[in-house]
Coordinates of C-alpha atoms in Angstrom, one line a residue:
M127 CA 0.1 0.1 -0.2
K128 CA 1.5 3.2 -1.0
K129 CA 1.6 5.9 1.5
K130 CA -0.6 9.0 1.2
V131 CA 1.3 12.2 1.7
R132 CA -0.6 15.3 2.9
N133 CA 0.9 18.4 1.4
L134 CA 0.4 21.4 3.8
T135 CA -0.9 24.6 2.6
M136 CA -1.2 28.2 3.9
S137 CA -4.7 28.2 5.4
Q138 CA -7.2 29.7 8.2
K139 CA -5.5 27.3 10.7
I140 CA -2.5 29.7 11.0
H141 CA -2.6 31.9 13.9
L142 CA -0.5 35.1 14.0
N143 CA -2.3 36.6 16.7
N144 CA -5.3 36.2 19.2
Y145 CA -3.3 33.2 20.4
E146 CA -5.9 32.9 23.6
K147 CA -9.3 33.1 21.6
E148 CA -7.8 30.6 18.9
L149 CA -6.7 28.2 21.7
L150 CA -9.9 28.2 23.5
N151 CA -11.4 27.3 20.2
I152 CA -9.2 24.4 19.6
I153 CA -9.7 23.3 23.0
S154 CA -13.6 23.6 22.7
E155 CA -13.4 21.7 19.4
Y156 CA -11.2 18.9 20.3
Q157 CA -11.6 18.5 24.2
P158 CA -8.2 17.6 25.6
K159 CA -7.8 14.1 27.0
V160 CA -6.8 13.3 30.6
H161 CA -4.1 10.8 31.5
S162 CA -3.1 9.5 34.9
V163 CA 0.6 8.5 34.3
K164 CA 3.6 7.5 36.9
Q165 CA 6.1 10.0 37.0
Q166 CA 9.3 9.1 39.6
N167 CA 6.6 7.0 41.7
K168 CA 4.0 9.5 41.8
N169 CA 0.8 9.9 39.8
I170 CA 0.4 13.0 37.8
C171 CA -2.6 14.4 35.5
I172 CA -1.7 15.1 32.0
N173 CA -4.3 17.0 30.2
F174 CA -3.2 16.4 26.6
L175 CA -3.2 17.9 23.0
P176 CA -0.8 17.4 20.5
M177 CA 1.7 20.0 20.6
G178 CA 4.8 20.6 19.2
L179 CA 7.3 23.7 19.4
D180 CA 9.9 24.8 17.0
I181 CA 12.2 27.9 16.4
E182 CA 14.3 28.8 13.4
T183 CA 17.7 31.0 14.0
S184 CA 20.1 33.1 12.0
T185 CA 23.6 33.4 12.8
I186 CA 26.0 36.2 12.3
Y187 CA 29.9 35.7 11.7
E188 CA 32.5 38.1 12.6
R189 CA 35.6 37.6 10.7
D190 CA 39.1 38.8 10.4
G191 CA 41.0 40.4 7.4
K192 CA 41.7 36.9 6.3
G193 CA 38.0 35.8 6.3
K194 CA 38.5 33.4 9.4
V195 CA 35.5 33.4 11.9
V196 CA 36.6 35.2 15.2
E197 CA 33.2 35.4 16.7
H198 CA 29.6 34.6 16.3
F199 CA 26.2 34.9 17.7
S200 CA 23.0 33.5 16.8
F201 CA 19.2 34.4 17.6
M202 CA 15.7 33.5 17.1
Y203 CA 13.5 35.2 14.5
I204 CA 10.7 33.0 14.4
W205 CA 9.0 30.6 16.3
Q206 CA 5.9 27.9 15.6
L207 CA 3.7 25.8 18.1
S208 CA 1.3 23.2 16.7
V209 CA -1.9 22.1 18.3
Y210 CA -3.5 19.4 16.1
D211 CA -3.1 20.9 12.5
H212 CA -3.4 24.4 13.9
T213 CA -0.2 26.4 13.9
F214 CA 0.4 29.5 16.1
I215 CA 3.5 31.5 14.8
G216 CA 5.5 34.4 16.3
R217 CA 8.5 36.5 15.8
T218 CA 9.8 37.4 19.3
Y219 CA 10.0 36.0 22.8
D220 CA 7.3 38.4 24.0
D221 CA 4.9 36.7 21.6
L222 CA 6.3 33.2 22.8
K223 CA 5.2 34.5 26.4
I224 CA 1.8 35.4 25.4
M225 CA 1.5 31.8 23.9
I226 CA 3.0 29.8 26.9
D227 CA 0.9 31.9 29.3
C228 CA -2.3 30.8 27.4
V229 CA -1.1 27.0 27.6
L230 CA -0.5 27.4 31.3
K231 CA -3.6 29.1 31.8
H232 CA -6.0 26.8 30.1
L233 CA -4.3 23.4 29.7
C234 CA -2.6 23.6 33.1
H235 CA -5.3 24.8 35.5
K236 CA -5.8 23.0 38.9
H237 CA -3.5 20.3 39.1
Y238 CA -3.0 19.3 35.1
K239 CA 0.2 19.0 33.4
T240 CA 0.4 19.3 29.7
I241 CA 3.5 18.1 27.3
I242 CA 5.0 19.9 24.3
F243 CA 7.4 18.2 21.9
I244 CA 10.6 19.5 20.6
Q245 CA 12.9 17.9 18.1
N246 CA 16.4 18.0 19.5
Q247 CA 15.6 20.1 22.2
S248 CA 19.4 20.8 23.3
Y249 CA 19.6 23.2 20.6
E250 CA 16.2 24.7 21.1
F251 CA 17.1 25.0 24.8
S252 CA 20.3 27.1 24.2
F253 CA 17.7 29.7 22.8
L254 CA 15.0 29.2 25.2
A255 CA 16.8 28.8 28.7
R256 CA 17.5 32.5 29.5
F257 CA 13.9 33.4 28.5
L258 CA 12.0 30.6 30.3
E259 CA 14.3 31.3 33.1
Q260 CA 13.4 35.1 33.4
Y261 CA 9.7 34.5 33.4
Y262 CA 9.0 30.8 34.8
E263 CA 10.1 28.3 37.3
L264 CA 12.4 26.2 35.2
S265 CA 13.3 22.5 36.2
I266 CA 15.7 20.5 34.1
F267 CA 16.5 17.0 34.0
S268 CA 19.9 16.3 31.8
R269 CA 22.7 13.9 31.8
K270 CA 25.2 16.2 30.3
K271 CA 25.6 19.9 30.2
R272 CA 23.6 21.4 27.3
H273 CA 21.6 18.3 26.5
P274 CA 18.4 18.4 28.8
M275 CA 16.3 15.0 28.2
K276 CA 13.3 17.0 29.7
F277 CA 12.5 20.6 31.3
T278 CA 9.4 21.7 32.6
I279 CA 8.1 25.3 33.3
N280 CA 5.8 26.3 36.6
D281 CA 6.0 22.4 37.1
N282 CA 3.2 22.2 34.7
I283 CA 4.5 22.3 31.0
I284 CA 6.4 19.2 30.2
F285 CA 8.9 19.4 27.2
L286 CA 9.9 16.2 25.7
D287 CA 12.3 15.5 23.1
S288 CA 11.1 13.6 20.3
Y289 CA 14.4 12.7 19.1
L290 CA 15.5 11.2 22.4
L291 CA 12.3 9.0 21.9
T292 CA 12.7 7.8 18.3
G293 CA 16.4 8.4 17.5
F294 CA 15.5 9.7 14.2
N295 CA 15.8 13.2 12.6
L296 CA 12.8 15.1 11.7
S297 CA 12.4 13.7 8.3
K298 CA 12.4 10.3 9.5
I299 CA 10.1 10.9 12.2
A300 CA 7.8 12.3 9.4
D301 CA 8.3 9.0 7.0
V302 CA 7.7 6.6 9.8
Y303 CA 4.9 8.3 11.9
T304 CA 3.2 10.9 9.9
D305 CA 1.5 11.3 6.5
I306 CA 3.8 14.4 6.1
H307 CA 6.8 14.6 4.4
K308 CA 9.7 17.1 5.5
L309 CA 10.2 19.9 3.2
V310 CA 13.8 20.0 2.1
G311 CA 16.0 22.8 0.8
E312 CA 13.0 25.4 1.2
L313 CA 14.8 27.4 3.7
D314 CA 18.3 29.2 2.8
Y315 CA 20.0 28.8 6.2
S316 CA 22.8 31.1 5.0
K317 CA 20.2 34.2 4.9
I318 CA 20.4 36.4 7.8
R319 CA 16.7 37.0 9.0
L320 CA 15.6 39.2 11.8
P321 CA 12.1 39.1 13.7
I322 CA 11.2 42.0 11.3
T323 CA 12.2 40.0 8.2
Q324 CA 9.2 39.8 5.9
M325 CA 8.9 35.8 5.5
S326 CA 7.4 34.5 2.1
T327 CA 4.7 31.8 1.8
Q328 CA 7.3 29.0 0.8
E329 CA 9.6 29.9 4.0
L330 CA 6.4 30.0 6.2
E331 CA 5.1 26.7 5.0
Y332 CA 8.8 25.4 5.7
C333 CA 8.5 26.3 9.0
I334 CA 4.8 25.2 9.7
N335 CA 5.7 21.9 8.3
D336 CA 8.2 21.1 10.5
V337 CA 6.2 21.7 13.5
Q338 CA 3.0 20.1 12.4
I339 CA 5.3 16.8 12.0
L340 CA 5.9 16.9 15.6
S341 CA 2.1 17.4 16.4
K342 CA 1.5 14.1 14.4
Y343 CA 4.2 12.6 16.5
A344 CA 2.6 13.5 19.7
E345 CA -0.6 11.8 18.5
Y346 CA 1.1 8.4 18.3
Y347 CA 2.9 9.0 21.7
E348 CA -0.4 9.8 23.3
K349 CA -2.2 6.8 22.0
N350 CA 0.7 4.1 22.6
Y351 CA 1.9 5.5 26.2
L352 CA 0.0 7.9 28.2
T353 CA -3.2 5.8 27.3
I354 CA -1.3 3.1 29.6
G355 CA -0.1 5.3 32.1
F356 CA 3.4 5.7 30.7
M357 CA 5.3 8.8 29.9
P358 CA 8.8 7.7 28.5
M359 CA 11.4 10.6 27.9
T360 CA 14.0 8.2 25.9
S361 CA 13.8 5.4 23.6
T362 CA 16.0 3.5 26.3
M363 CA 12.8 3.8 28.8
I364 CA 10.5 2.2 26.1
A365 CA 12.7 -0.7 25.5
S366 CA 13.2 -1.2 29.3
R367 CA 9.3 -1.6 29.7
V368 CA 9.4 -4.3 27.5
V369 CA 11.5 -6.6 30.1
S370 CA 9.8 -5.2 32.9
K371 CA 6.4 -6.5 31.2
K372 CA 8.1 -10.4 30.6
V373 CA 9.3 -10.3 34.2
K374 CA 5.4 -9.9 35.4
E375 CA 4.3 -12.2 32.7
L376 CA 6.7 -15.0 33.8
H377 CA 6.0 -14.4 37.5
V378 CA 9.6 -14.2 38.3
S379 CA 10.0 -10.6 40.2
K380 CA 11.2 -12.5 43.3
E381 CA 14.2 -14.2 41.3
V382 CA 15.0 -10.9 39.6
Y383 CA 14.7 -9.0 42.9
Q384 CA 17.2 -11.5 44.7
L385 CA 19.4 -11.5 41.4
M386 CA 19.7 -7.4 41.7
Q387 CA 20.0 -7.6 45.2
S388 CA 23.2 -10.3 45.0
C389 CA 24.8 -8.9 41.8
Y390 CA 23.9 -5.3 41.2
P391 CA 26.9 -3.2 42.2
S392 CA 26.2 -2.2 46.1
S393 CA 28.3 1.2 45.8
K394 CA 29.7 4.0 43.7
Q395 CA 33.1 2.8 43.9
E396 CA 32.1 -1.1 42.8
Y397 CA 29.7 0.5 40.1
E398 CA 32.2 2.8 38.6
Y399 CA 34.8 -0.1 38.7
I400 CA 32.6 -2.3 36.7
I401 CA 31.8 0.5 34.3
S402 CA 35.4 1.1 33.8
F403 CA 35.7 -2.1 31.6
F404 CA 33.2 -0.7 29.0
T405 CA 34.6 -0.5 25.9
G406 CA 32.3 0.0 22.7
A407 CA 32.0 -1.6 19.3
Y408 CA 35.1 -2.1 17.3
T409 CA 34.8 0.5 14.3
H410 CA 38.1 1.1 12.5
G411 CA 39.8 0.9 8.8
M412 CA 43.1 -1.4 8.2
L413 CA 46.2 0.9 8.5
Y414 CA 47.7 -0.5 5.1
N415 CA 44.7 -0.1 2.9
L416 CA 44.0 3.6 3.5
F417 CA 44.2 6.4 1.1
Q418 CA 43.3 3.7 -1.6
T419 CA 40.3 3.0 -4.0
H420 CA 39.1 -0.5 -3.6
E421 CA 36.8 -1.8 -6.1
N422 CA 34.2 -4.8 -6.2
C423 CA 34.6 -5.2 -2.4
L424 CA 32.8 -7.4 -0.4
K425 CA 30.8 -6.5 2.7
F426 CA 29.7 -9.0 5.6
D427 CA 27.1 -8.1 8.4
V428 CA 26.2 -9.9 11.3
D429 CA 22.6 -9.8 11.6
S430 CA 21.2 -8.1 15.0
E431 CA 24.7 -8.7 16.5
Y432 CA 24.2 -7.2 20.0
P433 CA 20.9 -9.3 20.3
Y434 CA 22.7 -12.3 18.9
A435 CA 25.7 -11.6 21.5
F436 CA 23.3 -11.5 24.4
M437 CA 22.1 -15.0 23.6
L438 CA 25.4 -16.8 24.1
P439 CA 26.4 -18.5 27.4
E440 CA 29.5 -15.8 28.1
Y441 CA 27.8 -13.5 30.9
P442 CA 28.2 -13.0 34.5
I443 CA 25.4 -14.5 36.3
G444 CA 26.8 -14.2 39.9
K445 CA 28.4 -11.7 42.1
F446 CA 32.1 -10.8 41.2
R447 CA 34.7 -12.1 43.5
K448 CA 38.4 -11.3 43.4
V449 CA 41.0 -13.8 43.0
S450 CA 43.9 -13.4 45.4
L451 CA 46.7 -13.2 43.0
Q452 CA 49.5 -13.9 45.6
S453 CA 48.2 -17.2 47.0
N454 CA 46.8 -19.0 43.8
S455 CA 48.9 -20.9 41.5
K456 CA 49.2 -19.9 37.9
E457 CA 47.4 -23.1 36.8
T458 CA 44.6 -22.2 39.3
I459 CA 44.3 -18.5 37.6
N460 CA 44.2 -19.7 34.1
N461 CA 41.4 -22.3 35.1
V462 CA 39.6 -19.0 36.5
L463 CA 40.0 -17.4 33.5
E464 CA 38.9 -20.2 31.1
N465 CA 35.8 -21.0 33.1
F466 CA 34.5 -17.8 34.7
A467 CA 33.4 -14.6 33.5
C468 CA 36.5 -12.2 34.5
L469 CA 37.1 -8.5 34.8
I470 CA 41.0 -8.2 34.5
D471 CA 43.3 -5.4 35.2
C472 CA 46.4 -6.1 33.4
T473 CA 49.5 -5.1 31.7
F474 CA 50.9 -6.3 28.5
Y475 CA 54.9 -6.1 27.9
N476 CA 56.3 -5.5 24.5
I477 CA 53.0 -5.7 22.7
K478 CA 52.8 -5.3 18.8
T479 CA 50.1 -6.1 16.3
K480 CA 50.9 -9.2 14.2
T481 CA 48.3 -9.3 11.7
G482 CA 48.2 -5.3 11.0
V483 CA 44.9 -5.1 12.9
T484 CA 44.9 -2.9 15.9
I485 CA 42.1 -3.2 18.6
F486 CA 42.9 -1.2 21.7
S487 CA 41.9 2.3 21.9
K488 CA 44.1 4.9 23.4
N489 CA 41.1 6.7 25.4
K490 CA 40.4 3.1 27.3
I491 CA 44.3 2.5 28.0
I492 CA 45.0 3.6 31.6
S493 CA 48.8 3.8 31.2
Y494 CA 51.3 3.1 28.4
G495 CA 55.0 3.4 27.4
N496 CA 56.6 4.4 24.0
A497 CA 53.6 3.5 21.9
I498 CA 53.0 4.1 18.4
W499 CA 49.2 4.4 17.3
D500 CA 47.3 3.7 14.3
N501 CA 44.5 6.7 14.3
G502 CA 43.6 5.9 18.2
R503 CA 44.1 2.4 17.9
L504 CA 47.5 0.8 19.6
Y505 CA 50.0 -0.3 16.9
S506 CA 52.9 -1.5 19.3
A507 CA 54.0 -0.3 22.9
D508 CA 56.7 -1.0 25.5
F509 CA 53.8 -1.7 27.8
I510 CA 49.7 -1.0 28.1
R511 CA 47.4 -1.4 31.3
V512 CA 43.9 -2.0 30.5
R513 CA 41.0 -3.0 31.8
I514 CA 39.5 -6.0 29.9
T515 CA 37.4 -9.0 30.1
Q516 CA 39.0 -12.6 29.6
I517 CA 37.2 -12.7 25.8
D518 CA 39.3 -9.4 25.2
I519 CA 42.4 -11.6 26.0
Q520 CA 41.3 -14.4 23.7
T521 CA 40.7 -11.6 21.0
A522 CA 43.7 -9.9 21.4
D523 CA 45.8 -13.1 21.1
L524 CA 44.3 -13.5 17.3
H525 CA 46.2 -10.0 16.4
Y526 CA 48.7 -9.2 18.7
S527 CA 51.8 -10.8 20.0
W528 CA 53.4 -9.9 23.4
D529 CA 56.3 -10.9 25.6
K530 CA 54.7 -11.1 28.9
L531 CA 51.1 -10.4 30.3
V532 CA 50.9 -9.8 34.4
Y533 CA 47.7 -9.6 36.2
N534 CA 47.0 -6.6 38.3
D535 CA 43.9 -7.4 39.5
I536 CA 41.0 -10.2 38.6
S537 CA 37.6 -10.3 39.6
F538 CA 35.2 -13.4 38.5
A539 CA 31.6 -14.5 38.3
K540 CA 29.8 -17.7 37.6
K541 CA 29.7 -17.6 33.6
G542 CA 26.5 -19.0 31.6
Y543 CA 23.3 -17.7 29.9
L544 CA 21.4 -14.4 30.9
P545 CA 18.0 -15.1 32.7
K546 CA 15.4 -16.3 30.8
Y547 CA 13.0 -13.3 31.1
F548 CA 15.7 -11.1 29.4
R549 CA 16.7 -13.7 26.4
L550 CA 13.0 -14.3 26.0
S551 CA 12.3 -10.5 25.6
I552 CA 15.0 -10.3 23.0
A553 CA 14.1 -13.6 21.3
E554 CA 10.3 -12.3 20.8
L555 CA 11.4 -8.8 19.5
Y556 CA 13.7 -10.4 17.1
D557 CA 11.0 -12.5 15.8
A558 CA 8.2 -9.9 15.6
K559 CA 10.8 -7.6 13.9
N560 CA 11.6 -10.3 11.1
K561 CA 8.2 -11.3 10.6
L562 CA 7.3 -7.3 10.1
K563 CA 10.3 -6.6 7.8
E564 CA 8.6 -7.5 4.5
P565 CA 5.2 -6.5 4.9
A566 CA 6.5 -2.8 6.4
K567 CA 7.6 -2.2 3.1
H568 CA 4.3 -2.1 1.6
D569 CA 1.8 -0.8 4.6
E570 CA 2.7 2.5 6.6
N571 CA 0.8 1.3 9.6
I572 CA 3.0 -1.9 9.6
Q573 CA 6.0 0.2 9.1
I574 CA 5.6 1.8 12.4
E575 CA 4.9 -1.3 14.3
Y576 CA 8.1 -2.7 12.7
M577 CA 10.3 0.6 13.8
E578 CA 9.0 0.2 17.4
R579 CA 10.2 -3.4 17.7
K580 CA 13.3 -3.1 16.2
K581 CA 13.7 0.2 18.3
E582 CA 13.1 -2.0 21.7
L583 CA 15.2 -4.8 20.3
N584 CA 18.3 -2.4 19.9
G585 CA 17.3 -0.7 22.8
Q586 CA 17.8 -3.7 25.0
Y587 CA 21.7 -3.1 25.0
G588 CA 21.4 0.5 25.5
S589 CA 19.4 0.1 28.7
C590 CA 22.1 -2.1 30.1
V591 CA 24.7 0.5 29.5
C592 CA 22.6 3.8 30.5
K593 CA 24.9 5.1 33.3
L594 CA 23.7 6.1 36.6
Q595 CA 24.7 9.8 37.2
F596 CA 26.4 10.8 40.4
T597 CA 26.1 14.6 39.7
E598 CA 23.0 16.8 39.2
L599 CA 22.8 19.3 36.7
L600 CA 20.8 22.6 37.4
Y601 CA 20.4 25.6 35.2
Q602 CA 20.9 28.9 36.7
S603 CA 22.1 31.5 34.2
G604 CA 24.2 28.8 33.2
W605 CA 24.8 25.2 34.0
I606 CA 25.8 24.0 37.4
E607 CA 27.0 20.6 38.5
K608 CA 26.3 19.2 42.0
E609 CA 27.0 16.1 43.6
K610 CA 24.5 13.9 44.5
D611 CA 23.9 10.7 46.7
I612 CA 22.7 7.8 45.2
D613 CA 21.0 4.9 47.6
F614 CA 22.1 1.7 45.6
S615 CA 19.5 0.0 48.2
K616 CA 16.6 1.6 46.2
I617 CA 18.5 1.6 42.9
K618 CA 18.5 -2.3 42.9
I619 CA 14.9 -2.5 43.7
S620 CA 14.0 -0.8 40.2
K621 CA 16.7 -2.7 38.2
N622 CA 15.9 -5.7 36.1
K623 CA 19.4 -6.0 34.0
L624 CA 23.1 -5.5 35.2
P625 CA 25.6 -3.0 34.0
Q626 CA 28.0 -5.9 33.5
W627 CA 25.8 -7.5 30.9
G628 CA 26.4 -4.3 28.9
V629 CA 30.3 -4.5 29.4
F630 CA 30.3 -8.4 28.1
C631 CA 28.0 -7.7 25.3
T632 CA 30.4 -5.5 23.4
S633 CA 33.0 -7.5 24.3
V634 CA 31.3 -10.7 22.9
S635 CA 30.4 -8.7 19.8
R636 CA 34.2 -7.3 19.3
S637 CA 35.3 -11.0 19.6
I638 CA 32.8 -12.2 16.7
I639 CA 33.7 -9.3 14.2
L640 CA 37.5 -9.6 15.1
S641 CA 37.6 -13.4 14.8
A642 CA 36.0 -13.3 11.5
V643 CA 38.4 -10.7 10.5
A644 CA 41.2 -13.2 11.8
K645 CA 39.9 -15.7 9.3
L646 CA 40.4 -13.6 6.0
K647 CA 44.1 -14.4 6.6
R648 CA 45.5 -16.0 3.2
G649 CA 48.1 -18.8 3.3
N650 CA 51.2 -17.9 5.5
E651 CA 50.7 -14.5 5.1
K652 CA 50.9 -12.2 8.3
I653 CA 49.1 -9.0 7.4
I654 CA 45.8 -9.2 6.7
K655 CA 45.8 -6.8 3.6
N656 CA 42.6 -8.0 2.1
Y657 CA 40.8 -6.7 5.2
L658 CA 39.5 -2.9 4.8
Y659 CA 37.2 -1.9 7.4
S660 CA 34.9 -2.8 10.4
D661 CA 32.0 -1.0 11.6
T662 CA 30.3 -2.6 14.7
D663 CA 28.4 -5.5 13.1
S664 CA 30.1 -5.7 9.7
I665 CA 33.5 -6.5 7.9
A666 CA 34.3 -5.2 4.3
A667 CA 37.1 -6.7 2.5
K668 CA 38.7 -7.3 -0.9

């Protein structure tokens, strides 16, 4: 079924003034839907209309005599707020304040809250922060400076980021969730526009189109999440909910509670130690083939590599314990490394690549001596100290040689398959995604379902490695960072996955890719010159 695309045109549904009157008309016509949702273990009431906010900005550059930019500043020249297929437009912050005050007055009366969606709100927030702080009580939830995941004003209007919820740019959101196509190339961003600059019909349609996409996504969000009392902020939260439902379905809440109590880190020190062993996917090009043109190349992909890696019996399923390196024999230590899941702090001496493939990333090496680097990956060194798993040692052995390996610290845990509730969640998501893949090409409704299952499947890894925050970020005329205490006894209660699973997932995945690379070796050659590059779950070769 070919997707029908709605073309937006300038109409009576564009409001340049009389904001309050027009908003009241919309409220009277559509009647906001009230939802009770849980937020931070509290029930709150959402008075919902599908709304999106977008701004457009201009940048002025100051250049020196040679044309080099020495300073620049940016400013907003138009804003758009959509409600259903209506769009309110203003040119100044004063206009925007009038509009926000109308929303607060008519949608947030009594104890109600409402939601407005923004795409990539870290950008929009940089233009809105001072304005919002001046007139409203501004509260922010953020994991990184200048990247708010959610912010609220007067504890009533909640701004959510559609990018964090979908992982898609606005064009992709339009294609998947709406009957609108994002307009491309209609707005010349190099042109300097002021709030008093006359906007052409074509330029206005571009602005309206962008914010209407957000309203359409908001309708999807309300139907699929708010109606069941769930208000996610990110795609990771959506993915986590899949596992939580499976725990309830299998009636294993008690077993999960016991697992988390036993194996989840009990302190900041223990948590940060485990996370320090995390290294991402292997993405790198072969040194010996750089700056060359290669034709008739082959590319191999591992289908759903992270979900596949989660199904293997290589994961810590018990609590980590320390190996006494002084009182145990070499044979005992080797037995531990062979039969348990291990976190190893170790030092390689006189280490050098033997296949031309370079693995260890410079920013994950604790210390090194006289090292030679291949674009941030270790080519050779007198020594390196790293934190890795026992799987990483086996992988390194495929591509490096060294004179001596010294263990500084080893933590080990029982090794095996991840719990059934987690593996079953992944298997069902993978099965659903595969069944929907072909039909999604012909039916827009199935396409949405396919993308959601795919997002939930890929999000299982993200929900394992989503880091706890030991600092609180506030905004008071600028970003302020404060230390905060985390009660791990409470953290454990809400968890159903362990951070060490994410550490081992990437370790297993790197092993899969780099083992395949090693098999590209031809005859007695040492350097694998037919290998081109790897990108997380793929290999290119000639």
